[in-house]
Coordinates of C-alpha atoms and ligand atoms in Angstrom, one line a residue:
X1 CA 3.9 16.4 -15.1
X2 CA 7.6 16.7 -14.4
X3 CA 8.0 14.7 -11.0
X4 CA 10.5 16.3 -9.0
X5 CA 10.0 14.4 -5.7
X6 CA 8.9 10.6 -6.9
X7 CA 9.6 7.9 -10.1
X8 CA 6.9 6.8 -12.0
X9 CA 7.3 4.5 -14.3
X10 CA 4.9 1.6 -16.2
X11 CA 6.3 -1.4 -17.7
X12 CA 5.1 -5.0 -18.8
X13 CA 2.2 -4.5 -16.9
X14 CA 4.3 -3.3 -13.6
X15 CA 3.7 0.4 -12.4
X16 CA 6.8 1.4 -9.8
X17 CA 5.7 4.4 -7.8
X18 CA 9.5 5.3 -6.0
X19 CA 9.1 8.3 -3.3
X20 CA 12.2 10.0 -3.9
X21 CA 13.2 12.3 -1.3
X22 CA 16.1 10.6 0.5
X23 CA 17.8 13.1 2.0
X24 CA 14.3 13.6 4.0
X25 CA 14.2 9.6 4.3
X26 CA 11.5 10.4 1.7
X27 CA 9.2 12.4 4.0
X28 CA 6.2 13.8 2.6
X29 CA 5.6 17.5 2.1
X30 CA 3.4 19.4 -0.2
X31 CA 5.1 18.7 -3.8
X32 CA 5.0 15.3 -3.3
X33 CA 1.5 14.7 -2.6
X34 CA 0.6 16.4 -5.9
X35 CA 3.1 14.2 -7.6
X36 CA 1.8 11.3 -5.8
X37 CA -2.0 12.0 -6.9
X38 CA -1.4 13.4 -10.4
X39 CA 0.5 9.8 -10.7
X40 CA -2.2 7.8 -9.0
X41 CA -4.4 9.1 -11.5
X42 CA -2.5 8.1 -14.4
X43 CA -2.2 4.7 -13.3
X44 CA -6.0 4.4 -13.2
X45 CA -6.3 5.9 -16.8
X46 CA -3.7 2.9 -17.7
X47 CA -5.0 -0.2 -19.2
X48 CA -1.1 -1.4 -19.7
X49 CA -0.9 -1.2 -16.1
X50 CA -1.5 -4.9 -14.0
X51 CA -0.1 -3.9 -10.1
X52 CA 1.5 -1.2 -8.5
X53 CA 4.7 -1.3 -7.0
X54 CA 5.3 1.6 -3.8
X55 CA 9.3 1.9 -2.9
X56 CA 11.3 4.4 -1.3
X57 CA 14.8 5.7 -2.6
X58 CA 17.6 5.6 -0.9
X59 CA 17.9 4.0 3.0
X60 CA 14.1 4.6 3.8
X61 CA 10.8 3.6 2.6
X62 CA 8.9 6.9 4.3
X63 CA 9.2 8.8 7.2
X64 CA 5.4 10.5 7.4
X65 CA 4.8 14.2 7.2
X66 CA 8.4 16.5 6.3
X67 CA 8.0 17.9 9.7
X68 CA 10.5 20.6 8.4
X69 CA 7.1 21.9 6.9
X70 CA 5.4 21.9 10.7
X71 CA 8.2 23.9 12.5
X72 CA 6.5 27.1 14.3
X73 CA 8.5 30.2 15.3
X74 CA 7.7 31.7 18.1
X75 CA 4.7 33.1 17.7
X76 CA 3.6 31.8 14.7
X77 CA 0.3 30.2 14.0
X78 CA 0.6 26.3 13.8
X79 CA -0.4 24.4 10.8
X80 CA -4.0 23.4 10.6
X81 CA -3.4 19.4 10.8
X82 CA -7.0 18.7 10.1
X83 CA -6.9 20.7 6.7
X84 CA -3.8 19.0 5.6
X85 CA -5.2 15.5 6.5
X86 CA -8.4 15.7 4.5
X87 CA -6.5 17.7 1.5
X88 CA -3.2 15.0 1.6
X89 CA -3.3 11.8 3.7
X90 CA -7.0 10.6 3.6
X91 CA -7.9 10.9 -0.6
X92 CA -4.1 9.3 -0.6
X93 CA -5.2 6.5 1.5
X94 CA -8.7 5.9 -0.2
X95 CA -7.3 6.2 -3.3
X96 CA -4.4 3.5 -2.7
X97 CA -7.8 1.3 -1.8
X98 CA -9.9 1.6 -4.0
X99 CA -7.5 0.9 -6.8
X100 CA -8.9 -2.0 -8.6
X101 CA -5.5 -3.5 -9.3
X102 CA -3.4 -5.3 -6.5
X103 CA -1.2 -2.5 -4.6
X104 CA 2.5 -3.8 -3.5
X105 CA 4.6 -1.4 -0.6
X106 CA 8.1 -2.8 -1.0
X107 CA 9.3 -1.4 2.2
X108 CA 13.0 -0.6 1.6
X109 CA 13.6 0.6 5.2
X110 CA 12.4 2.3 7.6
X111 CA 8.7 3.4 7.6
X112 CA 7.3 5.9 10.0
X113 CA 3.8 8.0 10.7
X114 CA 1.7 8.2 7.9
X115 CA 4.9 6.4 6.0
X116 CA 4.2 3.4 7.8
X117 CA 0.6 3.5 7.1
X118 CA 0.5 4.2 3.7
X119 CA 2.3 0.8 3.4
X120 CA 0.0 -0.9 5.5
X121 CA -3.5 0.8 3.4
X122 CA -1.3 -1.6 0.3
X123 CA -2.9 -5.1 -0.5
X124 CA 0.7 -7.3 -0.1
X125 CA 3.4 -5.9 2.2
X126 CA 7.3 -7.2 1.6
X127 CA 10.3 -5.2 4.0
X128 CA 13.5 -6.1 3.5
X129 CA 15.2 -6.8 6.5
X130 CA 16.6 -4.4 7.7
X131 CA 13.1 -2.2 7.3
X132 CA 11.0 -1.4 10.5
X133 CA 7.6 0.3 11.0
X134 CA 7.2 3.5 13.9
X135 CA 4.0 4.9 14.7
X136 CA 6.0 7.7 15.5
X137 CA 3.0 9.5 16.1
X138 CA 2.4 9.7 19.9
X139 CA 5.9 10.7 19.9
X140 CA 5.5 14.2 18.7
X141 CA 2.0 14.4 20.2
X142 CA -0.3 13.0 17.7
X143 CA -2.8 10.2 17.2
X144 CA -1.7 7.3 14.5
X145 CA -3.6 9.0 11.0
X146 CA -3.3 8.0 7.4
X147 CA -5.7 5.0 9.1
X148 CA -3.3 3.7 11.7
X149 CA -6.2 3.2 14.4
X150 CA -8.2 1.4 11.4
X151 CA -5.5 -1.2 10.2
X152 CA -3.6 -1.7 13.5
X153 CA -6.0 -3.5 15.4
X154 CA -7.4 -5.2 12.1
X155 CA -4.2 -6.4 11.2
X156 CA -2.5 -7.5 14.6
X157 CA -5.5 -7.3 17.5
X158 CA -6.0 -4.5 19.9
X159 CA -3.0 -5.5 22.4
X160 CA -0.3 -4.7 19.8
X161 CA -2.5 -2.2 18.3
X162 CA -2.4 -0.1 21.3
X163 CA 1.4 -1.3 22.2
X164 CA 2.7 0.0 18.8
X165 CA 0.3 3.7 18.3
X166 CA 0.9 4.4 22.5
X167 CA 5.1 3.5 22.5
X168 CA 5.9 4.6 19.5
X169 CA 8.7 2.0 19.1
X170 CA 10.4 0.3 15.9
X171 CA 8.8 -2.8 15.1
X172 CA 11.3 -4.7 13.3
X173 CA 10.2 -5.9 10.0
X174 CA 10.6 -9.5 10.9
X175 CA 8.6 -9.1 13.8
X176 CA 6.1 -7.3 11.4
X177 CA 5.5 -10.6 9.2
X178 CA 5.6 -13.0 12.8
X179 CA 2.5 -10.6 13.9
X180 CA 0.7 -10.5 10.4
X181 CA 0.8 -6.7 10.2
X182 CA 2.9 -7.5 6.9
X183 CA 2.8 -10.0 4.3
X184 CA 7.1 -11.0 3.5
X185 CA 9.8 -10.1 5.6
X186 CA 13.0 -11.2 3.3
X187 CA 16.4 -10.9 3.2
X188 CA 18.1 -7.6 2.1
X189 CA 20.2 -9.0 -0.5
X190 CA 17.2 -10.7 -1.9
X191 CA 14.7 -7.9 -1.8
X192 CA 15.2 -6.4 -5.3
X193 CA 14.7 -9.5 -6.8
X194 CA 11.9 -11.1 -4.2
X195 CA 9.8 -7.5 -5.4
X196 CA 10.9 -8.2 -9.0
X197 CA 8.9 -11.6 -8.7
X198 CA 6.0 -10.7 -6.7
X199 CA 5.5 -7.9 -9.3
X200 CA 5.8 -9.8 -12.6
X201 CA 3.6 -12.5 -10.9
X202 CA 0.9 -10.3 -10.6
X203 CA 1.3 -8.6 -13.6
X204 CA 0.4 -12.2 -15.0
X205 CA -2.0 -12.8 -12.7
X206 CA -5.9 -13.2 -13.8
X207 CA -6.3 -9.4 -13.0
X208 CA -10.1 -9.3 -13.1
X209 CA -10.2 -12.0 -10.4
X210 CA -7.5 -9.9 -8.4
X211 CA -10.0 -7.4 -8.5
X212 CA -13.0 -9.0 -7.6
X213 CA -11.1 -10.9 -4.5
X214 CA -9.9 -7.1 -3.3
X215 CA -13.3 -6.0 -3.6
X216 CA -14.2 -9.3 -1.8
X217 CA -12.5 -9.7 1.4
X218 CA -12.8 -5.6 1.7
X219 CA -16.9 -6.0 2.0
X220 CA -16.1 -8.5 4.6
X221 CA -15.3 -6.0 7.1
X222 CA -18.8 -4.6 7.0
X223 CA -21.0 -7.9 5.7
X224 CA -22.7 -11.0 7.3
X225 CA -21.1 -14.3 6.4
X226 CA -24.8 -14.4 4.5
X227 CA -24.2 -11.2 2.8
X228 CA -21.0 -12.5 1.7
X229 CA -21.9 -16.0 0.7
X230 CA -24.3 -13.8 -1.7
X231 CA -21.3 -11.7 -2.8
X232 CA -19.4 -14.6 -3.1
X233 CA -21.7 -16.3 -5.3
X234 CA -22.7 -13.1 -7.1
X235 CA -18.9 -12.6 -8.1
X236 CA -17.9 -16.1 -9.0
X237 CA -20.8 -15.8 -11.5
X238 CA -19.5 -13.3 -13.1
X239 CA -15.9 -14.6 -13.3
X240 CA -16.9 -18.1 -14.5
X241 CA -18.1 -16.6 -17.9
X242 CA -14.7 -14.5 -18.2
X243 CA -11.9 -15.3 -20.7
X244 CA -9.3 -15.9 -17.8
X245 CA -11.1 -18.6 -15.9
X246 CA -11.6 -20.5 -19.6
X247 CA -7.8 -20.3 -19.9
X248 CA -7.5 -21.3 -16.4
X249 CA -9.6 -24.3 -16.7
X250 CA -8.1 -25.5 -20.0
X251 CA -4.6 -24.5 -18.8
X252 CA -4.8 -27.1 -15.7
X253 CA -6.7 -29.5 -18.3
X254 CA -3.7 -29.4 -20.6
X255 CA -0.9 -29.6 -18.3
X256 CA 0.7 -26.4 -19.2
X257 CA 0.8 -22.7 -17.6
X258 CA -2.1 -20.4 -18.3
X259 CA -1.9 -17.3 -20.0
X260 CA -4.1 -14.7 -18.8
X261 CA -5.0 -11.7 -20.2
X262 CA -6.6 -9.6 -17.1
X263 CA -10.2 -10.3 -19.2
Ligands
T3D301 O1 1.3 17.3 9.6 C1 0.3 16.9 9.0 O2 0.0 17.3 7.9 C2 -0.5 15.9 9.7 C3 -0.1 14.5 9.3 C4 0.9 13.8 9.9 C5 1.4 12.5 9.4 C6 2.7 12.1 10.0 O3 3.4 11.4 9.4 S1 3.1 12.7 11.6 C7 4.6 11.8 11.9 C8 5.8 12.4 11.2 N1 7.0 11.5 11.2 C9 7.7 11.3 12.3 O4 7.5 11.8 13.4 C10 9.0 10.5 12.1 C11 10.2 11.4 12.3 N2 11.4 10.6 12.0 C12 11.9 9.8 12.9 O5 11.4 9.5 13.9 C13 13.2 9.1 12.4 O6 13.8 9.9 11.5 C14 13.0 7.7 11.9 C15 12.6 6.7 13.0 C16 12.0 7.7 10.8 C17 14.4 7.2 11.3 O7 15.4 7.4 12.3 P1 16.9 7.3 11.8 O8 17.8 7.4 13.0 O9 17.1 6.1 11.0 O10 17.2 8.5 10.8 P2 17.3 10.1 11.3 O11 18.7 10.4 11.5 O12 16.4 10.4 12.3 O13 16.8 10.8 9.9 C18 17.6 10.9 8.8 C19 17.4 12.3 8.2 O14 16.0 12.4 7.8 C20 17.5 13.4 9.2 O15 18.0 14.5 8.6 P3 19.6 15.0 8.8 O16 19.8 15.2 10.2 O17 20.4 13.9 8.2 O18 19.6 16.3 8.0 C21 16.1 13.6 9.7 O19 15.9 14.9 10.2 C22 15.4 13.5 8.4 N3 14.0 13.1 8.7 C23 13.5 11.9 9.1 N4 12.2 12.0 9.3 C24 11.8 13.2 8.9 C25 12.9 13.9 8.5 N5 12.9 15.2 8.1 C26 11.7 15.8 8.1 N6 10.5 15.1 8.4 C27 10.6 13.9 8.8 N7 9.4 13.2 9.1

């Protein structure tokens, strides 16, 4: 596929996802979802590929829905929100979790609507400074999608929750990292390179065991601390007889840095 609207890339075992509509602070409209799941689903046909890297071009990281695409003349019929939700933003969102790799939104700047919560369905969260993060819903009439009223509270309690999806303001991305919505808030003239790191860390990470702790710490949502003392047990099983914990182990026993190979 030709991508008109995003970057795609893969490269020493980084995939770099770029939303590229600046002018439109990289708003989302109908060509770029298609773009967006036609890459997804290369990157889980790639066995090259180790983590997943989500940016935006230019000043922004993603502003939501193009709401260019929602404008009604008079007398027109309105958009069916619904449709476009379960076409677009929910197999977006479930797909972005259920990848089996460790999902990274670098969040260049600002981040709003379902551009906020797209970053926020990602496993590791870094804004630059100068980033911030709108539930602009409630502002145009709308309830928080994309699964805002799922991570919000999860992520910073019901107070903020309910402060953020009702106000509608710009949560500064320092502010973000202070609450725990986000992982990293760093400097902007460090960002490129902070990313860079966090990328090519993973990418050299033990991959399966990045898998198996995503998988981990999602069933925890839904699982007695019994149920997940089993899984806990049931997954550690299966990692102790993989190559990577073997080069692990004799890595730390020999003094030198391990070598892993996702096995
Ligand atoms: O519809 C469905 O399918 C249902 C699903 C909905 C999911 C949603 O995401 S609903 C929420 C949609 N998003 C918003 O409501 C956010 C709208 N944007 C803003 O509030 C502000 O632009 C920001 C807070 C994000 C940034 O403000 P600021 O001052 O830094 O930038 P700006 O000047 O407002 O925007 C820069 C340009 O981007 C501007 O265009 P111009 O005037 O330079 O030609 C602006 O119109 C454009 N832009 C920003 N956001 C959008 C957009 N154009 C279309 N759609 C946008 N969402």
């Amino acid at each position: 596929m030709n991508y008109q609207t995003i970057t795609y890339s893969v490269s020493d075992g980084v995939a770099r996802l770029t939303l590229n509509r600046p002018e439109r602070l990289n708003s989302f409209n109908t060509q770029m979802h298609e773009e967006v799941r036609h890459a997804l689903g290369a990157l889980e046909a790639d066995r090259e590929a180790r983590v997943l890297v989500i940016s935006g071009a230019g000043r922004g990281f993603c502003a939501g829905q193009d709401l260019a695409d929602r404008a009604v003349a008079p007398g027109g019929e309105p958009a069916d929100l619904g449709e476009s939700i379960e076409r677009n933003y929910k197999p977006l969102i479930l797909a972005l979790r259920r990848l089996p790799i460790p999902v990274v939104a670098a969040v260049n700047g600002v981040a709003a609507g379902a551009g906020a919560n797209i970053a926020l369905a990602c496993d590791l969260v870094i804004a630059a400074h100068s980033a911030s993060f709108v539930q602009a819903f409630a502002r145009i009439g709308l309830v928080p999608d994309s699964g805002g009223t799922w991570f919000l509270p999860r992520l910073v309690g019901p107070a903020r929750a309910l402060g953020l999806a009702l106000l509608g303001e710009k949560l500064p991305a320092r502010r973000a990292a202070e609450w725990g919505l986000i992982w990293r808030c760093v400097d902007d003239e460090d960002f490129a390179a902070e990313v860079d790191a966090l990328a090519a860390g993973l990418a050299e990470a033990p991959t399966l065991a990045l898998r198996r702790i995503k998988q981990a710490v999602a069933a925890s949502w839904h699982n007695t601390l019994e149920e997940q003392l089993d899984l806990e047990r049931d997954l550690q099983r299966e990692l102790g007889y993989s190559a990577d914990y073997a080069e692990g182990v004799a890595a730390f026993m020999a003094k030198r840095e391990p070598r892993f190979t996702g096995q």
